CSV table of C-alpha atoms in Angstrom, one decimal:
chain,number,residue,atom,x,y,z
D,1,MET,CA,-11.4,-6.5,6.2
D,2,GLN,CA,-10.7,-7.5,2.6
D,3,ASN,CA,-7.8,-9.5,1.3
D,4,GLN,CA,-6.8,-7.6,-1.8
D,5,VAL,CA,-3.0,-6.8,-0.9
D,6,SER,CA,-0.1,-9.1,-0.8
D,7,ALA,CA,3.8,-8.4,-0.4
D,8,THR,CA,6.8,-9.7,-2.0
D,9,ALA,CA,9.7,-11.2,0.1
D,10,ALA,CA,11.7,-8.1,-0.3
D,11,ALA,CA,8.8,-5.7,0.9
D,12,LEU,CA,8.1,-8.2,4.0
D,13,ASP,CA,12.1,-7.9,4.8
D,14,LEU,CA,11.8,-4.0,4.7
D,15,ILE,CA,8.6,-3.9,6.6
D,16,GLY,CA,10.3,-6.1,9.3
D,17,THR,CA,13.1,-3.4,9.4
D,18,LEU,CA,10.8,-0.4,9.6
D,19,GLN,CA,8.8,-2.2,12.4
D,20,ALA,CA,12.0,-2.9,14.4
D,21,GLU,CA,13.0,0.8,14.1
D,22,TYR,CA,9.4,2.6,14.4
D,23,GLY,CA,7.0,0.0,16.1
D,24,PRO,CA,3.7,-0.8,14.4
D,25,ILE,CA,3.4,0.7,10.8
D,26,MET,CA,0.8,1.1,8.3
D,27,PHE,CA,0.3,2.0,4.6
D,28,HIS,CA,-1.8,4.3,2.7
D,29,GLN,CA,-1.7,4.1,-1.2
D,30,SER,CA,-0.9,7.4,-2.7
D,31,GLY,CA,-3.1,9.3,-4.8
D,32,GLY,CA,-0.6,12.0,-5.7
D,33,CYS,CA,0.6,12.8,-9.0
D,34,CYS,CA,4.2,12.4,-7.9
D,35,ASP,CA,4.0,9.3,-5.5
D,36,GLY,CA,1.0,7.6,-7.4
D,37,SER,CA,2.4,4.1,-7.6
D,38,SER,CA,4.0,4.5,-4.2
D,39,PRO,CA,2.3,3.3,-0.9
D,40,MET,CA,3.1,5.6,1.8
D,41,CYS,CA,4.4,4.1,4.9
D,42,TYR,CA,3.9,5.7,8.3
D,43,ALA,CA,4.3,4.8,12.0
D,44,GLN,CA,0.8,3.7,13.1
D,45,GLY,CA,-0.6,7.1,14.5
D,46,ASP,CA,1.2,9.3,12.3
D,47,PHE,CA,-1.2,9.3,9.4
D,48,ILE,CA,-5.1,9.8,10.0
D,49,VAL,CA,-7.2,7.4,8.1
D,50,GLY,CA,-10.1,8.9,6.7
D,51,ASP,CA,-13.9,7.8,7.2
D,52,HIS,CA,-14.1,6.7,3.6
D,53,ASP,CA,-10.6,5.2,3.5
D,54,VAL,CA,-10.8,1.4,2.6
D,55,CYS,CA,-8.8,-1.1,4.2
D,56,LEU,CA,-7.4,-3.6,1.8
D,57,GLY,CA,-5.8,-6.1,4.3
D,58,GLU,CA,-2.6,-6.5,5.9
D,59,ILE,CA,1.0,-7.3,4.9
D,60,GLY,CA,3.4,-8.1,7.5
D,61,GLY,CA,1.3,-7.3,10.3
D,62,ALA,CA,0.7,-3.7,8.6
D,63,PRO,CA,-2.8,-2.5,7.6
D,64,VAL,CA,-2.8,-1.2,3.9
D,65,TYR,CA,-5.6,1.5,3.2
D,66,ILE,CA,-6.6,3.3,0.0
D,67,SER,CA,-9.2,6.2,-0.4
D,68,ALA,CA,-12.5,5.4,-1.5
D,69,SER,CA,-12.4,7.1,-4.7
D,70,GLN,CA,-9.2,5.1,-5.8
D,71,TYR,CA,-10.6,1.8,-4.4
D,72,ASP,CA,-13.8,2.3,-6.7
D,73,VAL,CA,-11.3,2.4,-9.6
D,74,TRP,CA,-9.0,-0.4,-8.4
D,75,LYS,CA,-11.6,-2.7,-7.0
D,76,HIS,CA,-11.0,-5.6,-9.1
D,77,THR,CA,-7.2,-5.5,-8.7
D,78,GLU,CA,-5.0,-7.0,-6.2
D,79,LEU,CA,-2.2,-4.8,-5.1
D,80,ILE,CA,1.2,-6.3,-4.6
D,81,ILE,CA,3.6,-4.3,-2.5
D,82,ASP,CA,7.1,-4.6,-3.7
D,83,VAL,CA,10.7,-2.8,-3.2
D,84,VAL,CA,12.8,-1.3,-6.0
D,85,PRO,CA,16.0,0.7,-5.9
D,86,GLY,CA,15.2,4.6,-5.5
D,87,ARG,CA,14.1,6.9,-3.0
D,88,GLY,CA,10.6,6.8,-1.1
D,89,GLY,CA,8.3,9.4,-0.7
D,90,MET,CA,9.2,12.3,1.1
D,91,PHE,CA,7.1,11.6,4.3
D,92,SER,CA,7.3,7.8,3.9
D,93,LEU,CA,9.4,5.6,6.3
D,94,ASP,CA,11.3,4.2,3.4
D,95,ASN,CA,12.7,7.5,2.4
D,96,GLY,CA,16.6,7.7,2.4
D,97,ARG,CA,17.2,4.0,2.4
D,98,GLU,CA,18.1,3.9,-1.4
D,99,VAL,CA,15.0,1.4,-1.9
D,100,ARG,CA,11.5,2.3,-2.0
D,101,PHE,CA,7.9,0.6,-1.7
D,102,LEU,CA,6.3,0.3,-5.2
D,103,THR,CA,2.6,-0.8,-5.9
D,104,ARG,CA,2.1,-3.3,-8.8
D,105,SER,CA,-1.3,-4.8,-9.5
D,106,LYS,CA,-3.0,-8.0,-10.8
D,107,VAL,CA,-6.3,-7.7,-12.2
D,108,CYS,CA,-8.8,-10.0,-10.5
D,109,VAL,CA,-10.7,-12.3,-12.7
D,110,ALA,CA,-14.5,-11.5,-12.7
D,111,PRO,CA,-17.2,-14.1,-13.2
D,112,PRO,CA,-18.4,-14.3,-16.8
D,113,PHE,CA,-21.6,-12.3,-17.3
D,114,ALA,CA,-24.7,-14.3,-17.7
D,115,ALA,CA,-27.1,-13.1,-20.3
D,116,GLY,CA,-30.6,-13.0,-19.2
């Protein structure tokens, strides 16, 4: 498992609330046009992780996955899961709470290229 994901205090609080209500949860970074910056939150077992999905790490005990094609584009970034006002994705457990998860990113520093 890699360590390319972290969470804000607000996200960890909401994760704790959802875990108390639903038990173990997991995230999958949405690649859809409508929820592209929203990590979708599911009860574990309610979303089938694909063979090519990449686990970025865990936040608050919840694993975070991303599709291989998205990972290829975002592999040099750290994803930071935050909470903002609004409605969550239709199938995400944060929906209907007037707050939603949001993915922010920070570019990881790559080592300098050494000319040969």
